[in-house]
PDB file of C-alpha atoms in Angstrom:
ATOM      1  CA  MET O   1      15.090  63.676 -35.050  1.00 79.00           C
ATOM      2  CA  PHE O   2      14.345  60.384 -36.827  1.00 93.00           C
ATOM      3  CA  MET O   3      11.227  60.444 -38.996  1.00 96.00           C
ATOM      4  CA  LYS O   4       9.087  57.682 -40.481  1.00 98.00           C
ATOM      5  CA  LEU O   5       6.489  57.638 -43.214  1.00 98.00           C
ATOM      6  CA  LEU O   6       3.369  55.822 -42.046  1.00 99.00           C
ATOM      7  CA  VAL O   7       1.170  54.685 -44.929  1.00 99.00           C
ATOM      8  CA  ILE O   8      -2.357  53.463 -44.209  1.00 98.00           C
ATOM      9  CA  VAL O   9      -4.603  52.123 -46.969  1.00 97.00           C
ATOM     10  CA  LEU O  10      -8.116  51.518 -45.702  1.00 96.00           C
ATOM     11  CA  ASN O  11     -10.610  49.634 -47.846  1.00 92.00           C
ATOM     12  CA  ASP O  12     -13.584  50.256 -45.547  1.00 87.00           C
ATOM     13  CA  THR O  13     -13.920  53.990 -46.074  1.00 90.00           C
ATOM     14  CA  ARG O  14     -16.760  54.159 -43.529  1.00 91.00           C
ATOM     15  CA  LYS O  15     -14.129  53.800 -40.789  1.00 94.00           C
ATOM     16  CA  PHE O  16     -11.822  56.449 -42.208  1.00 96.00           C
ATOM     17  CA  GLU O  17     -13.357  59.450 -40.431  1.00 96.00           C
ATOM     18  CA  ASP O  18     -13.271  57.532 -37.132  1.00 97.00           C
ATOM     19  CA  LEU O  19      -9.593  56.832 -37.758  1.00 98.00           C
ATOM     20  CA  LEU O  20      -8.823  60.504 -38.374  1.00 98.00           C
ATOM     21  CA  LEU O  21     -10.657  61.468 -35.170  1.00 98.00           C
ATOM     22  CA  GLU O  22      -8.802  58.800 -33.168  1.00 98.00           C
ATOM     23  CA  LEU O  23      -5.445  60.016 -34.481  1.00 98.00           C
ATOM     24  CA  THR O  24      -6.330  63.644 -33.717  1.00 98.00           C
ATOM     25  CA  ASP O  25      -7.599  62.770 -30.226  1.00 98.00           C
ATOM     26  CA  ASN O  26      -4.198  61.184 -29.571  1.00 98.00           C
ATOM     27  CA  GLY O  27      -2.236  64.247 -30.673  1.00 97.00           C
ATOM     28  CA  ILE O  28      -1.305  62.915 -34.096  1.00 97.00           C
ATOM     29  CA  ARG O  29      -2.049  65.499 -36.747  1.00 93.00           C
ATOM     30  CA  GLY O  30      -1.091  66.249 -40.312  1.00 92.00           C
ATOM     31  CA  GLY O  31      -1.018  64.028 -43.315  1.00 96.00           C
ATOM     32  CA  THR O  32      -2.088  63.665 -46.900  1.00 97.00           C
ATOM     33  CA  ILE O  33      -5.250  61.800 -47.902  1.00 97.00           C
ATOM     34  CA  ILE O  34      -5.699  60.330 -51.371  1.00 96.00           C
ATOM     35  CA  ASP O  35      -8.606  58.376 -52.856  1.00 94.00           C
ATOM     36  CA  THR O  36      -7.050  55.234 -54.310  1.00 92.00           C
ATOM     37  CA  SER O  37      -8.090  51.939 -55.818  1.00 85.00           C
ATOM     38  CA  GLY O  38      -6.422  48.564 -55.752  1.00 79.00           C
ATOM     39  CA  MET O  39      -4.900  46.973 -58.814  1.00 74.00           C
ATOM     40  CA  ALA O  40      -7.153  43.911 -58.670  1.00 65.00           C
ATOM     41  CA  GLY O  41     -10.318  45.991 -58.521  1.00 60.00           C
ATOM     42  CA  SER O  42      -9.184  48.202 -61.377  1.00 61.00           C
ATOM     43  CA  LEU O  43      -8.276  45.235 -63.555  1.00 61.00           C
ATOM     44  CA  ALA O  44     -11.588  43.577 -62.769  1.00 57.00           C
ATOM     45  CA  SER O  45     -13.411  46.656 -64.060  1.00 57.00           C
ATOM     46  CA  VAL O  46     -11.329  46.919 -67.221  1.00 57.00           C
ATOM     47  CA  TYR O  47     -11.253  43.228 -68.096  1.00 57.00           C
ATOM     48  CA  ASP O  48     -14.761  42.235 -67.084  1.00 54.00           C
ATOM     49  CA  GLU O  49     -15.090  39.873 -70.044  1.00 56.00           C
ATOM     50  CA  ILE O  50     -12.213  37.671 -68.831  1.00 55.00           C
ATOM     51  CA  PRO O  51     -13.675  35.074 -66.415  1.00 59.00           C
ATOM     52  CA  LEU O  52     -10.945  35.422 -63.793  1.00 59.00           C
ATOM     53  CA  PHE O  53     -11.335  39.183 -63.573  1.00 55.00           C
ATOM     54  CA  GLY O  54     -15.120  39.013 -63.780  1.00 58.00           C
ATOM     55  CA  ALA O  55     -15.101  36.666 -60.795  1.00 60.00           C
ATOM     56  CA  LEU O  56     -12.723  38.994 -58.993  1.00 58.00           C
ATOM     57  CA  LYS O  57     -15.061  41.922 -59.629  1.00 55.00           C
ATOM     58  CA  HIS O  58     -17.965  39.913 -58.255  1.00 56.00           C
ATOM     59  CA  MET O  59     -15.945  39.004 -55.125  1.00 58.00           C
ATOM     60  CA  LEU O  60     -15.061  42.651 -54.527  1.00 55.00           C
ATOM     61  CA  ASN O  61     -18.747  43.496 -54.984  1.00 54.00           C
ATOM     62  CA  GLU O  62     -18.053  46.922 -56.471  1.00 52.00           C
ATOM     63  CA  ASP O  63     -17.528  48.364 -59.924  1.00 54.00           C
ATOM     64  CA  LYS O  64     -14.545  50.489 -58.949  1.00 55.00           C
ATOM     65  CA  PRO O  65     -13.700  50.161 -55.275  1.00 64.00           C
ATOM     66  CA  ILE O  66     -12.313  53.304 -53.687  1.00 86.00           C
ATOM     67  CA  ASN O  67      -9.877  53.130 -50.797  1.00 93.00           C
ATOM     68  CA  LYS O  68      -8.567  55.918 -48.623  1.00 96.00           C
ATOM     69  CA  THR O  69      -4.804  56.233 -48.338  1.00 97.00           C
ATOM     70  CA  LEU O  70      -3.245  58.331 -45.599  1.00 98.00           C
ATOM     71  CA  PHE O  71       0.419  59.357 -45.701  1.00 98.00           C
ATOM     72  CA  MET O  72       1.875  60.718 -42.467  1.00 98.00           C
ATOM     73  CA  VAL O  73       5.466  61.791 -41.820  1.00 97.00           C
ATOM     74  CA  LEU O  74       5.888  61.321 -38.086  1.00 97.00           C
ATOM     75  CA  PRO O  75       8.640  61.503 -35.517  1.00 96.00           C
ATOM     76  CA  GLU O  76       9.706  57.947 -34.790  1.00 96.00           C
ATOM     77  CA  GLU O  77       8.376  58.157 -31.225  1.00 96.00           C
ATOM     78  CA  GLN O  78       4.803  58.826 -32.484  1.00 97.00           C
ATOM     79  CA  VAL O  79       4.640  55.870 -34.877  1.00 98.00           C
ATOM     80  CA  SER O  80       3.660  53.252 -32.271  1.00 98.00           C
ATOM     81  CA  LYS O  81       0.879  55.485 -30.953  1.00 98.00           C
ATOM     82  CA  ALA O  82      -0.428  56.030 -34.506  1.00 98.00           C
ATOM     83  CA  ILE O  83      -0.360  52.287 -35.200  1.00 98.00           C
ATOM     84  CA  ASP O  84      -2.283  51.681 -31.957  1.00 98.00           C
ATOM     85  CA  CYS O  85      -4.922  54.176 -33.139  1.00 98.00           C
ATOM     86  CA  VAL O  86      -5.300  52.303 -36.423  1.00 98.00           C
ATOM     87  CA  ARG O  87      -5.594  48.950 -34.644  1.00 97.00           C
ATOM     88  CA  LYS O  88      -8.237  50.380 -32.293  1.00 98.00           C
ATOM     89  CA  VAL O  89     -10.442  51.612 -35.159  1.00 97.00           C
ATOM     90  CA  VAL O  90      -9.671  48.729 -37.543  1.00 97.00           C
ATOM     91  CA  PRO O  91      -8.870  45.719 -35.322  1.00 96.00           C
ATOM     92  CA  ASN O  92      -9.225  43.295 -38.235  1.00 94.00           C
ATOM     93  CA  LEU O  93      -6.635  44.950 -40.494  1.00 92.00           C
ATOM     94  CA  GLU O  94      -4.999  41.572 -41.158  1.00 92.00           C
ATOM     95  CA  ASP O  95      -8.225  40.259 -42.735  1.00 92.00           C
ATOM     96  CA  GLU O  96      -8.318  40.018 -46.513  1.00 88.00           C
ATOM     97  CA  ASN O  97      -9.542  43.127 -48.372  1.00 86.00           C
ATOM     98  CA  THR O  98      -9.455  45.261 -45.223  1.00 92.00           C
ATOM     99  CA  GLY O  99      -6.351  47.354 -45.766  1.00 94.00           C
ATOM    100  CA  ILE O 100      -2.639  47.612 -45.242  1.00 95.00           C
ATOM    101  CA  MET O 101      -0.352  49.668 -43.050  1.00 98.00           C
ATOM    102  CA  PHE O 102       3.422  50.018 -43.230  1.00 98.00           C
ATOM    103  CA  THR O 103       6.259  52.386 -42.371  1.00 98.00           C
ATOM    104  CA  LEU O 104       9.305  53.559 -44.267  1.00 98.00           C
ATOM    105  CA  PRO O 105      12.315  55.474 -42.998  1.00 98.00           C
ATOM    106  CA  VAL O 106      12.476  59.133 -44.053  1.00 97.00           C
ATOM    107  CA  ASP O 107      15.997  60.421 -44.648  1.00 94.00           C
ATOM    108  CA  GLN O 108      15.162  64.065 -45.325  1.00 92.00           C
ATOM    109  CA  VAL O 109      12.125  66.276 -44.931  1.00 90.00           C
ATOM    110  CA  VAL O 110      11.702  69.741 -46.394  1.00 90.00           C
ATOM    111  CA  GLY O 111       8.617  71.840 -45.749  1.00 87.00           C
ATOM    112  CA  LEU O 112       7.150  69.981 -42.790  1.00 78.00           C
ATOM    113  CA  SER O 113       5.728  72.338 -40.174  1.00 71.00           C
ATOM    114  CA  GLY O 114       7.656  72.186 -36.922  1.00 64.00           C
ATOM    115  CA  GLN O 115      10.573  70.427 -38.603  1.00 56.00           C
ATOM    116  CA  THR O 116      13.995  70.657 -37.015  1.00 51.00           C
ATOM    117  CA  ASP O 117      17.306  69.504 -38.474  1.00 48.00           C
TER     118      ASP O 117
END
């Protein structure tokens, strides 16, 4: 079975619970959730006295923006369905400061429930 790692970073955390429900409603379960922050937002907080970063902080409109990052190892045939779920909940993902989603091939998995070799 071919597996993929689907990584979703969502800047609008208000939509995150809706995303999890949409994935679950479509039979896609399991994953790891991490609170993350972007590099630009972190630098803006640290280097507030530098005009460029101060302006960046003002644009982001938060002291330390928190994103939600979801990692899911999925069978290749579930990836398209998961991506459709993300696009349904966050249709404007391509807009700036909204989030990012990408996949990576997974060569080996150890410890995943229901895993077969």
